[in-house]
mmCIF file of C-alpha atoms in Angstrom:
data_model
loop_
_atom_site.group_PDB
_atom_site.id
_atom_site.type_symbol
_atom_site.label_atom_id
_atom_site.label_comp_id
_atom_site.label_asym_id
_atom_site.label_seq_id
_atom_site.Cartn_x
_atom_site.Cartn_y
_atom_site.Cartn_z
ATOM 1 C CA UNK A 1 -47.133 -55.288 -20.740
ATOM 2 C CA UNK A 2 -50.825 -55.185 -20.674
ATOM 3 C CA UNK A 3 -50.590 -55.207 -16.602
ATOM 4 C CA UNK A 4 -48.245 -52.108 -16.764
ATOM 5 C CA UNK A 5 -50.907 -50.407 -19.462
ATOM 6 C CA UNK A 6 -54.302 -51.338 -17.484
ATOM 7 C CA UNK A 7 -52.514 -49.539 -14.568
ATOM 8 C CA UNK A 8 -51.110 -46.300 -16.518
ATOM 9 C CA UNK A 9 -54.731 -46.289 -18.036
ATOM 10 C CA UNK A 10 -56.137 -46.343 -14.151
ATOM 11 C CA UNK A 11 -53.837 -43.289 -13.723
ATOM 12 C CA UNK A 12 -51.845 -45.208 -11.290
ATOM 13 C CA UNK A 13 -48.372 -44.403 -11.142
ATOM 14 C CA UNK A 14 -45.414 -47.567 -11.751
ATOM 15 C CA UNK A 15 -42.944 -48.306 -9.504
ATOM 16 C CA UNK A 16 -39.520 -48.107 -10.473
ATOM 17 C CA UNK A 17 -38.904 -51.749 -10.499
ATOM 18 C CA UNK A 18 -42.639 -51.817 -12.782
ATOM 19 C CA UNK A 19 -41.221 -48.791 -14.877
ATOM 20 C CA UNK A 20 -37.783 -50.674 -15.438
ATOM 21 C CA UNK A 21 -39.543 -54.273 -16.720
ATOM 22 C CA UNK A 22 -41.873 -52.432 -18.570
ATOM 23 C CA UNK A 23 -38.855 -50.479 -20.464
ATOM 24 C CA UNK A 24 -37.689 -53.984 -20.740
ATOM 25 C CA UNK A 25 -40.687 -55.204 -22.932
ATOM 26 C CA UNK A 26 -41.181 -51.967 -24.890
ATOM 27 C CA UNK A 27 -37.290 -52.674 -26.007
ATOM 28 C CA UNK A 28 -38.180 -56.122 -26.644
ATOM 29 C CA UNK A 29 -38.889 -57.429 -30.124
ATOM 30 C CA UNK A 30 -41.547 -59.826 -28.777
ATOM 31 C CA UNK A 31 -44.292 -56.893 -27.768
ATOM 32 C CA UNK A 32 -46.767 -55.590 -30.213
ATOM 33 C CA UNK A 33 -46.081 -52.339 -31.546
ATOM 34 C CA UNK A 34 -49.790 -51.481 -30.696
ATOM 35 C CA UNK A 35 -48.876 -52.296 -27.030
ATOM 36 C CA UNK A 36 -45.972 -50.306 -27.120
ATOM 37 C CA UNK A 37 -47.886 -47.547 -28.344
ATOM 38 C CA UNK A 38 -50.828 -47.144 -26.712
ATOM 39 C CA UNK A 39 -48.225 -47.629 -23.371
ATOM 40 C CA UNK A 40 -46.178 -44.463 -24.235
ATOM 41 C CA UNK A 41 -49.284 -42.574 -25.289
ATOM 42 C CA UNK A 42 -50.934 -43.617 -21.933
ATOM 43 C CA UNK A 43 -47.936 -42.673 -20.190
ATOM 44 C CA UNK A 44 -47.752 -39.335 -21.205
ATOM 45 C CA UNK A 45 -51.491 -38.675 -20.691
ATOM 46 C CA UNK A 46 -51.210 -39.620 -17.181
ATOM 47 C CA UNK A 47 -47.665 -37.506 -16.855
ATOM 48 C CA UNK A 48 -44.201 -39.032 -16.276
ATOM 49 C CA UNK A 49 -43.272 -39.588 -12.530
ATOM 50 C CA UNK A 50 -39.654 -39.127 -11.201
ATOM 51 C CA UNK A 51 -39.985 -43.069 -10.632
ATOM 52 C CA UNK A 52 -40.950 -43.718 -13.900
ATOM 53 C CA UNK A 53 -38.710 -41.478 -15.702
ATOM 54 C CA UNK A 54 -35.384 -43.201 -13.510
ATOM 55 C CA UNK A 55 -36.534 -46.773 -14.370
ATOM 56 C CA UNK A 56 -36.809 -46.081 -17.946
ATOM 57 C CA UNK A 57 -33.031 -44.388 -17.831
ATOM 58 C CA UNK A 58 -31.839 -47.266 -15.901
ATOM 59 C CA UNK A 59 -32.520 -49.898 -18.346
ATOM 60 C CA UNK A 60 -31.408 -47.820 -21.490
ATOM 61 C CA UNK A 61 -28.163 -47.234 -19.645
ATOM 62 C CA UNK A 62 -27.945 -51.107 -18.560
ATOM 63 C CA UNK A 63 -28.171 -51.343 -22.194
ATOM 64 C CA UNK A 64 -25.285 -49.089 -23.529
ATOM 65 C CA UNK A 65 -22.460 -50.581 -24.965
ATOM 66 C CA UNK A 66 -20.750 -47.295 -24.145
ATOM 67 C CA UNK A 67 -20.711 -47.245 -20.480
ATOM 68 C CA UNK A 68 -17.770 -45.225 -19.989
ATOM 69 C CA UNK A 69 -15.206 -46.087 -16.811
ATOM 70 C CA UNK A 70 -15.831 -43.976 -13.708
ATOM 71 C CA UNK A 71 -12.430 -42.438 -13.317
ATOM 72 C CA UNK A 72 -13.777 -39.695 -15.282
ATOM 73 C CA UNK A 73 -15.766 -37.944 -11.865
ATOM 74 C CA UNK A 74 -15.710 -34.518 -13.023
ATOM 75 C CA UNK A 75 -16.950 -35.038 -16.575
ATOM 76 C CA UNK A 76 -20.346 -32.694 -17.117
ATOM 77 C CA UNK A 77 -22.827 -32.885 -20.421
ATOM 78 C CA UNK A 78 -24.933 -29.732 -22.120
ATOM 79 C CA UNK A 79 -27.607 -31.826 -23.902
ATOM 80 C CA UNK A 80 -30.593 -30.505 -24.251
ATOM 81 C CA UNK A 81 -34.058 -32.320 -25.388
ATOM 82 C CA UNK A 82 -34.694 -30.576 -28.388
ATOM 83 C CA UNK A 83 -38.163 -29.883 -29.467
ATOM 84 C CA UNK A 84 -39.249 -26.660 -29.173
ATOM 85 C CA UNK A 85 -39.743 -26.242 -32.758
ATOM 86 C CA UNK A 86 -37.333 -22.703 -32.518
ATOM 87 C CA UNK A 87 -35.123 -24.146 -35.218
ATOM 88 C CA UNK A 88 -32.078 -22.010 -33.238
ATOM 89 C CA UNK A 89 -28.147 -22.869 -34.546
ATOM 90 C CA UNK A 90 -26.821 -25.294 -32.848
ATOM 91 C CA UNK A 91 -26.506 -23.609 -29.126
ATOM 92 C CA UNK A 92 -25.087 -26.472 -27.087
ATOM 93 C CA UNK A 93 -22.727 -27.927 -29.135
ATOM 94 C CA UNK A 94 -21.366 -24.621 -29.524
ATOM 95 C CA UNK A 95 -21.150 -23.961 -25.973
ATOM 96 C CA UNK A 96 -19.768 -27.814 -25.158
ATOM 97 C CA UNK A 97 -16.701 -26.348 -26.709
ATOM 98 C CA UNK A 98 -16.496 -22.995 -24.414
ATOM 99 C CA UNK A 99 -17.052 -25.156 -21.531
ATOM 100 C CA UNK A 100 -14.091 -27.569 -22.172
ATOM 101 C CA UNK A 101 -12.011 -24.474 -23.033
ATOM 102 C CA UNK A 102 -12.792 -23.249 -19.545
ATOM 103 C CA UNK A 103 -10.993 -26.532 -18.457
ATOM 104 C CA UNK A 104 -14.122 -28.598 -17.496
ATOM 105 C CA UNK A 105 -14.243 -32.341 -19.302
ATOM 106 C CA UNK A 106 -17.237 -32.251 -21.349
ATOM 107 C CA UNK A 107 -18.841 -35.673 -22.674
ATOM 108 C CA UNK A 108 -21.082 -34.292 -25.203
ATOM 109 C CA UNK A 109 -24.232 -36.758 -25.855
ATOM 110 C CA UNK A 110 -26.574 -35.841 -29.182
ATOM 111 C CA UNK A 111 -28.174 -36.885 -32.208
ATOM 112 C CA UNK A 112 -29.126 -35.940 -35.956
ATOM 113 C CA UNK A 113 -31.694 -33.106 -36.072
ATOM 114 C CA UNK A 114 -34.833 -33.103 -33.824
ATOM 115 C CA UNK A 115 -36.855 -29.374 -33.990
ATOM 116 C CA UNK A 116 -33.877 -27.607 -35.504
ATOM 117 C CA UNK A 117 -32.796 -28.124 -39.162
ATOM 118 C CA UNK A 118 -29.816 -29.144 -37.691
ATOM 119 C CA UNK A 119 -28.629 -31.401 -34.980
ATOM 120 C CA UNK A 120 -25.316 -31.700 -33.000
ATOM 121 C CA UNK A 121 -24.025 -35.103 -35.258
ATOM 122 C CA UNK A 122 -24.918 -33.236 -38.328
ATOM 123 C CA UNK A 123 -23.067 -29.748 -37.593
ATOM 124 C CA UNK A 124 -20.013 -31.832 -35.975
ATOM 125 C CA UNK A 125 -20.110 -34.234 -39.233
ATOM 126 C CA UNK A 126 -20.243 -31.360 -41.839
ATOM 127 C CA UNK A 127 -16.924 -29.886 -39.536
ATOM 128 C CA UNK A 128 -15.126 -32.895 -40.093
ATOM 129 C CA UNK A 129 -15.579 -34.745 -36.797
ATOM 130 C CA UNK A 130 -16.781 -38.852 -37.199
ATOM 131 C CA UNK A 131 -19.732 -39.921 -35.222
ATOM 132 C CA UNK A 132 -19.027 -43.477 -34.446
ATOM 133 C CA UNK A 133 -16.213 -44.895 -31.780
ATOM 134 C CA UNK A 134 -15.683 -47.552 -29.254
ATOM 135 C CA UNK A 135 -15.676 -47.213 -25.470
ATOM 136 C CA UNK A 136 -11.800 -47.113 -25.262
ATOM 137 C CA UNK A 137 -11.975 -44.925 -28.325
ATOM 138 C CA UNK A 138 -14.322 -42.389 -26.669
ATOM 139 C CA UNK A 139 -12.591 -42.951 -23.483
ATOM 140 C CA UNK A 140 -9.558 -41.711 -25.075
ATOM 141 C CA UNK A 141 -10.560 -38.939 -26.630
ATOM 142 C CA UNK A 142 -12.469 -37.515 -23.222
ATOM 143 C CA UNK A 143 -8.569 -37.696 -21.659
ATOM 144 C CA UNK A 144 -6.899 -36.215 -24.657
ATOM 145 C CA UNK A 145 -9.019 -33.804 -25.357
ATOM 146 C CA UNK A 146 -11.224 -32.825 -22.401
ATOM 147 C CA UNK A 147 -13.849 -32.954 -24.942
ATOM 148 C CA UNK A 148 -16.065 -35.863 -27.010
ATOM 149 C CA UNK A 149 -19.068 -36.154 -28.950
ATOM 150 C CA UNK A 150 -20.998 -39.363 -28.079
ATOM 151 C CA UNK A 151 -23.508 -39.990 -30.708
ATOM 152 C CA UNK A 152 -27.019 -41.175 -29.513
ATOM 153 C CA UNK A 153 -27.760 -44.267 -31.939
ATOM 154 C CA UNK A 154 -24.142 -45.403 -31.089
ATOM 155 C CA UNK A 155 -24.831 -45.025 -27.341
ATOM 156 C CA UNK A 156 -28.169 -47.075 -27.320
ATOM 157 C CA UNK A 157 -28.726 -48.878 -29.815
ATOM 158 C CA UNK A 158 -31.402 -50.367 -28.265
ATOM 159 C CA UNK A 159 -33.535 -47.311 -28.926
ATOM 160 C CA UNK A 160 -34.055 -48.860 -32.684
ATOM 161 C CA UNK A 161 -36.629 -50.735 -31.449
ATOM 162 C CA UNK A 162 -38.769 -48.057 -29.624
ATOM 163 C CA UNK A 163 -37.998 -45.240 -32.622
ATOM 164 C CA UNK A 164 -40.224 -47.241 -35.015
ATOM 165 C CA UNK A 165 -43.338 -46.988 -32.865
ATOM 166 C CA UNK A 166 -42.649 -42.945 -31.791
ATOM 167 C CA UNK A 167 -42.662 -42.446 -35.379
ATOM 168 C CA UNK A 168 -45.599 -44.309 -35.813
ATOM 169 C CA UNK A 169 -47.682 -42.730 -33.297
ATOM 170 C CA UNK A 170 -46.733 -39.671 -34.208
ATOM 171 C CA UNK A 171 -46.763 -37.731 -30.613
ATOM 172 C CA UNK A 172 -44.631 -36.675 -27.947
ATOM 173 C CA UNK A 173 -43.349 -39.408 -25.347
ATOM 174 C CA UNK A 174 -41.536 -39.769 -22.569
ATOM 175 C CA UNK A 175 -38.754 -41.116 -25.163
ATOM 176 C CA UNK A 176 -38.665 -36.838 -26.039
ATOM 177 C CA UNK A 177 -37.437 -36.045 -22.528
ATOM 178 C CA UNK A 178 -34.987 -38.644 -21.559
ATOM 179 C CA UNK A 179 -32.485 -38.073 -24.196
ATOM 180 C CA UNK A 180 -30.014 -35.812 -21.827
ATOM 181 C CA UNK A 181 -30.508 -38.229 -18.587
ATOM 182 C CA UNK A 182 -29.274 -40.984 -20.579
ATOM 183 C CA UNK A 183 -25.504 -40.238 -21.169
ATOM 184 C CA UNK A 184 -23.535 -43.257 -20.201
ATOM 185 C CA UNK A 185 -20.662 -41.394 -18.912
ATOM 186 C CA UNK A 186 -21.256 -41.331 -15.048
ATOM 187 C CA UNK A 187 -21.437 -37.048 -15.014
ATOM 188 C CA UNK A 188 -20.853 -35.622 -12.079
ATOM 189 C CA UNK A 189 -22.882 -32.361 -13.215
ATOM 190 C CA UNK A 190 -24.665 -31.101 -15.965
ATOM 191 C CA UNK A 191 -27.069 -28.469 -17.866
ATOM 192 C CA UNK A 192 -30.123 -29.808 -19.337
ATOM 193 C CA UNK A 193 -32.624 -27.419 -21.798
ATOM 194 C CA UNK A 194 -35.984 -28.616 -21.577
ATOM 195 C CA UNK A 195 -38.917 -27.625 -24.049
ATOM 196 C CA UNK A 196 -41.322 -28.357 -21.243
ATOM 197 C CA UNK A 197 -41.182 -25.973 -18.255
ATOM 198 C CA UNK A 198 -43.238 -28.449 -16.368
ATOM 199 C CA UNK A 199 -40.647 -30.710 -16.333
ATOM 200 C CA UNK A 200 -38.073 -28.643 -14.434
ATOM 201 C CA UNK A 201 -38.443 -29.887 -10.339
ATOM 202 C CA UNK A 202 -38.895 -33.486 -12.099
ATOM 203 C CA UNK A 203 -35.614 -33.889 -14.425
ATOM 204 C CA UNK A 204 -33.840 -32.384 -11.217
ATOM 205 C CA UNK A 205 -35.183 -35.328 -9.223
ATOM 206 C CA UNK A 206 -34.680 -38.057 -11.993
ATOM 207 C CA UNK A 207 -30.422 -36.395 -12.035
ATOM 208 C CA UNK A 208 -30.284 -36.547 -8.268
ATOM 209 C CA UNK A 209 -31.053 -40.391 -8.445
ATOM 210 C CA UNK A 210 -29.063 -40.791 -11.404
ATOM 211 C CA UNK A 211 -25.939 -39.223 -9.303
ATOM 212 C CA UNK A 212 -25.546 -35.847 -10.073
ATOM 213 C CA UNK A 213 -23.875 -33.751 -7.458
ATOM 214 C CA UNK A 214 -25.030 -30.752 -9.550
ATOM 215 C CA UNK A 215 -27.324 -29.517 -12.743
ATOM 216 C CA UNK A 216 -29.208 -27.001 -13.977
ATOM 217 C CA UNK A 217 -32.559 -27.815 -15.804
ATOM 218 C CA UNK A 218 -33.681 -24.902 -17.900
ATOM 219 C CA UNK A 219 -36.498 -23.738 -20.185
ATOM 220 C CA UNK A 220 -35.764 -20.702 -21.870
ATOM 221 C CA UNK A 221 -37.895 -17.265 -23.243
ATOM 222 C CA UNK A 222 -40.184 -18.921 -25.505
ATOM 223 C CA UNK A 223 -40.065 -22.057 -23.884
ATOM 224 C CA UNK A 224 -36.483 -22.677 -25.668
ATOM 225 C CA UNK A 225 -34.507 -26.171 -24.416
ATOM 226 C CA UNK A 226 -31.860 -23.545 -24.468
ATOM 227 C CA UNK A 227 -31.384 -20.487 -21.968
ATOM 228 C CA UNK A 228 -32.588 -17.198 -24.421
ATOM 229 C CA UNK A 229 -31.523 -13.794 -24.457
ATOM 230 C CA UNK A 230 -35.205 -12.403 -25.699
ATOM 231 C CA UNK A 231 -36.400 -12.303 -21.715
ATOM 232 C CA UNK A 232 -36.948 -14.274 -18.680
ATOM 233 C CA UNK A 233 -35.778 -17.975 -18.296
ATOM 234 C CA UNK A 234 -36.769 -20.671 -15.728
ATOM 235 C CA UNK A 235 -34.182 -22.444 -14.344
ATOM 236 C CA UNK A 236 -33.957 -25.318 -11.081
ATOM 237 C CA UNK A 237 -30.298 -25.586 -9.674
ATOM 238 C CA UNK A 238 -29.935 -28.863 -7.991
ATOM 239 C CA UNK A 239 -27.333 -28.657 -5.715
ATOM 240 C CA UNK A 240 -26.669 -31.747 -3.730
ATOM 241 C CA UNK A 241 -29.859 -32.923 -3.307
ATOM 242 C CA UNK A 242 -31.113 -29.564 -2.514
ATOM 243 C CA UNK A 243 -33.378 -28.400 -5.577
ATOM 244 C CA UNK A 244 -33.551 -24.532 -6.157
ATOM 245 C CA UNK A 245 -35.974 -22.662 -8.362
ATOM 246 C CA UNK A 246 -35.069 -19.249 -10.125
ATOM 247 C CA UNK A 247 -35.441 -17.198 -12.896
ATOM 248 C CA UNK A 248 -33.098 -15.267 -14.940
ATOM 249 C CA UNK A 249 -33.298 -12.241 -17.677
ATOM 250 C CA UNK A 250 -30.044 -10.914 -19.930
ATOM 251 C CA UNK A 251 -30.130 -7.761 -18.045
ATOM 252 C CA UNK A 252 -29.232 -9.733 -14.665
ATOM 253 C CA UNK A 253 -26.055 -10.975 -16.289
ATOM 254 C CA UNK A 254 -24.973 -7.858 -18.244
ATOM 255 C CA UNK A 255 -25.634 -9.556 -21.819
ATOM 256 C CA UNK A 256 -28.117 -7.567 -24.593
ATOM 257 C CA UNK A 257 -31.607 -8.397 -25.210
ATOM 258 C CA UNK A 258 -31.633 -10.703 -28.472
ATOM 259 C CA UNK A 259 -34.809 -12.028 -29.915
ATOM 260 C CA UNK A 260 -34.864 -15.957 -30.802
ATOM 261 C CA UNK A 261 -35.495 -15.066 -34.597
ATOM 262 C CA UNK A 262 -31.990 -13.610 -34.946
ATOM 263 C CA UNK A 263 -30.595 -16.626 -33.283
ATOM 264 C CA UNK A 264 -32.267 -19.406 -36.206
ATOM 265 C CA UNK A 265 -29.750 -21.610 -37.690
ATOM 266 C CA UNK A 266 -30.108 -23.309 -40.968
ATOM 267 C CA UNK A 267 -28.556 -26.452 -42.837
ATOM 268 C CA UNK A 268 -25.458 -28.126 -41.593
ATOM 269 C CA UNK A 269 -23.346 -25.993 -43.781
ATOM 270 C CA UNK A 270 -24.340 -22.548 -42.493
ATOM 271 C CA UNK A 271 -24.728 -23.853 -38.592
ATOM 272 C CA UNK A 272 -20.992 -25.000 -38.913
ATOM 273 C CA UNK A 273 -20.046 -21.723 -40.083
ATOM 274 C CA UNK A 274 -21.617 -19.874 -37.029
ATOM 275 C CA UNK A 275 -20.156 -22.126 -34.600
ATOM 276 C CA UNK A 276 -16.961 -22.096 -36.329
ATOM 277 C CA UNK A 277 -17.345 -17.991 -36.297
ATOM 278 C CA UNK A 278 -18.135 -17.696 -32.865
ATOM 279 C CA UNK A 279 -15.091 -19.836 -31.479
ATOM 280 C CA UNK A 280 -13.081 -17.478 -33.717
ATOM 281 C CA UNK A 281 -14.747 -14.738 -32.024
ATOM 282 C CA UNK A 282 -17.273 -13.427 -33.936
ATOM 283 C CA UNK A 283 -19.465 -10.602 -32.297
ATOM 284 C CA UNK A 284 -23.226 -10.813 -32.129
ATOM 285 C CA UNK A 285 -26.436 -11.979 -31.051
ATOM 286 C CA UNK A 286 -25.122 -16.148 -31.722
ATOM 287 C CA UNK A 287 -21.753 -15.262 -29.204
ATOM 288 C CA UNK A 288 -24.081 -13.842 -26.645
ATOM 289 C CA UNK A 289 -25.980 -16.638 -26.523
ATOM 290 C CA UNK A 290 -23.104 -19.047 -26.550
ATOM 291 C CA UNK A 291 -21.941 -16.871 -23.845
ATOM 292 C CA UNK A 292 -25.277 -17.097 -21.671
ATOM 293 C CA UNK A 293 -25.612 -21.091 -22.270
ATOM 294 C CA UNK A 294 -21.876 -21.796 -21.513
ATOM 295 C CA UNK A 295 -21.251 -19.686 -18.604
ATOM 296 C CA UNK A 296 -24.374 -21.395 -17.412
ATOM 297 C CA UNK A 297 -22.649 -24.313 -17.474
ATOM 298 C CA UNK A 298 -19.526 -23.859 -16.488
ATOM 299 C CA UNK A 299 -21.888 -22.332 -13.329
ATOM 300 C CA UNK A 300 -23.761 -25.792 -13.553
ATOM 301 C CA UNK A 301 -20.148 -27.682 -12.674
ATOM 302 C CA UNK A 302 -19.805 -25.650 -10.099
ATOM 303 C CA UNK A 303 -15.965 -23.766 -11.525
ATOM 304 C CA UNK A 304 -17.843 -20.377 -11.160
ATOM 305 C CA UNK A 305 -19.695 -19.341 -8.027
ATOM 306 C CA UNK A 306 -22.451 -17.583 -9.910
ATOM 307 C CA UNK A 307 -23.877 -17.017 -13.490
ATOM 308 C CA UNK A 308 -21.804 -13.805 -14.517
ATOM 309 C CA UNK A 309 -18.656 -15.627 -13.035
ATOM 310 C CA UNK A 310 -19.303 -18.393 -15.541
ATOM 311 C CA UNK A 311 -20.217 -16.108 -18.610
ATOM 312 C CA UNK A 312 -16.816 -14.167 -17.858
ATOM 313 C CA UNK A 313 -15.027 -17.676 -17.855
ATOM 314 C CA UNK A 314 -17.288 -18.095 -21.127
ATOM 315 C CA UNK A 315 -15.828 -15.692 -22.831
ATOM 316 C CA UNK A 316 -12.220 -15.590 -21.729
ATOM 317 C CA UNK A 317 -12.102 -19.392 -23.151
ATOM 318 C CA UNK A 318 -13.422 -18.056 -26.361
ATOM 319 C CA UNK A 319 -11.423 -15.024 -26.613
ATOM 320 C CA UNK A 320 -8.274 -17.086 -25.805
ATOM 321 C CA UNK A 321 -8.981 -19.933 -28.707
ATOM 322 C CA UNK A 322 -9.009 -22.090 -26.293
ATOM 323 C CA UNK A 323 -12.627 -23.407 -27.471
ATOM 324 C CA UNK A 324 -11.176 -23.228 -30.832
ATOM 325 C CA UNK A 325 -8.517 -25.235 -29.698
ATOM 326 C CA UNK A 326 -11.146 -28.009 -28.370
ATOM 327 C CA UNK A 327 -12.829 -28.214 -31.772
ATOM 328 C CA UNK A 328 -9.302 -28.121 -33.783
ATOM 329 C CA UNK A 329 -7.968 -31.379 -31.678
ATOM 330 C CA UNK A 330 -11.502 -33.000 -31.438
ATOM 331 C CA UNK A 331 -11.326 -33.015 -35.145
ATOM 332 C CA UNK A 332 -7.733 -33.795 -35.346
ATOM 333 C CA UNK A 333 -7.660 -36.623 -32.914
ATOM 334 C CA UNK A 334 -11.168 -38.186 -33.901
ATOM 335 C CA UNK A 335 -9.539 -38.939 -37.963
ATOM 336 C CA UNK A 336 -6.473 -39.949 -36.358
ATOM 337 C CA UNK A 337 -8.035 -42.412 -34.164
ATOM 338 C CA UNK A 338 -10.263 -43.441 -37.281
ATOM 339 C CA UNK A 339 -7.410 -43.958 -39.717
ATOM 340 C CA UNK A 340 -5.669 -45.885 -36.859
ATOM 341 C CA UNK A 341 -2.375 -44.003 -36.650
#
């Protein structure tokens, strides 16, 4: 470890073979805490290569006692990083349900709250839905369904070890950018919010070498980990290896301008009720934004040819119940499966 630090701290870059035994130690109970820390904090000084970023992945993935079967090739996630401190209602888990209503399989990773009061396990708990399954349980539920929740500490457990030094040290690491690269269902697509808009070209590179045929990496107005209706969002569309960047407003896609105060969520209570509202159709400012993020998805599998194609597709699975549908029999299926009938 203190050969991967003396070269971070030389602002050399690690190979991804270095990057990978490196993420080894950190995960290892054997290494100092102060090594562990002063490596992230290094790390992030010097800025997290594409190299670096993959190895790290790699290992937490090698790592997951969820590894899900490939046969699922056309599964997609909508997981964002958190941390942009906007303290929005739960966007993304929202729109995971519009996507899968639009017929595309969603594998929904997440975790308890991170910058909003409210994170995707705590809004799906409060609705009803348990957080904690087997691979053949999960696997089960993604072909029933179309649509699971995969619950970060159940996916990587390993992470304990690296959570107690993060907390420690008190700072942003690369550990608060890898969370959506590290689902262990082998996606074929994906959209991925990012709080840092200098990350953008890089997560597109680290999903290309993880296997993604296509994503879309945005950071919203306001430098949201979610695409915003208050004004102009940056967005890279990797498409087969070929990385595109582009920016998009509200106006562009026929949606209203919609600042990010009215979109702030609250406790786990009140965020269930707006995503509950806006499956049941609800009009406002949180459906618009539902609509933006999940017809960027459904854009980001590649089922509509542009943006407005996929916020149309948005909001006839809304308008249906068809994403009502997906929440009803993710709930239903999820206690079934639990109580073992």
């Amino acid at each position: 470890m203190k050969e991967y630090l003396k070269k971070v701290m030389n602002n050399e870059n690690l190979t991804l073979h270095e990057m990978e035994e490196a993420t080894k130690l950190i995960l290892s109970e054997e290494t100092s805490d102060v090594l562990v820390g002063a490596f992230l904090a290094t790390l992030k000084a010097k800025g997290e290569t594409v190299d670096e970023i993959t190895g790290l992945v790699n290992v937490l993935l090698e790592n997951s006692p969820l590894a899900i079967p490939d046969e699922l090739t056309d599964a997609m996630d909508n997981c964002g990083t958190g941390g942009d401190g906007s303290q929005s209602f739960n966007v993304s888990t929202t729109s995971a349900f519009v996507i899968a209503g639009a017929g595309i399989t969603v594998a929904k990773h997440g975790n308890r709250s991170i910058s909003s009061k409210t994170g995707s396990a705590d809004v799906l708990e409060h609705l009803g839905v348990p957080l904690e399954f087997t691979r053949p349980e999960t696997y089960e539920i993604l072909k029933e369904n179309g649509i699971a929740f995969l619950f970060a500490p159940n996916v990587h457990p390993a992470m304990k070890r690296a959570m107690k030094v993060r907390r420690e040290i008190g700072v942003p690491t690369i550990f608060n950018i890898i969370g959506p690269l590290t689902n262990p269902v082998k996606l074929s697509s994906q959209l991925v919010g990012t709080y840092r808009r200098d990350t953008l070209e890089t997560m597109a590179s680290v999903l290309h070498k993880l296997g993604r045929k296509r994503a879309l990496i945005i950071n919203g107005a306001g430098y949201m980990d979610e695409a915003s209706l208050a004004g102009e969002n940056h967005l890279v569309l990797l498409d087969r290896g070929e990385i595109i960047r582009f920016t998009l407003t509200p106006e562009e896609v026929n949606l209203p301008i919609v600042t990010n105060e009215e979109i702030k969520g609250g406790d786990a209570k009140e965020n269930a009720g707006i995503l509950r509202a806006v499956l049941e159709g609800k009009e406002g400012p949180h459906r618009d934004t539902v609509l933006l993020n999940a017809g960027l998805g459904i854009f980001a599998n590649g089922k509509a040819r542009t943006v407005q194609e996929g916020i149309e597709l948005a909001r006839e699975s809304i308008d249906s119940k068809k994403a009502l549908e997906k929440l009803e029999n993710l709930i239903t299926i999820s206690n079934r499966m639990k109580q073992g009938v």
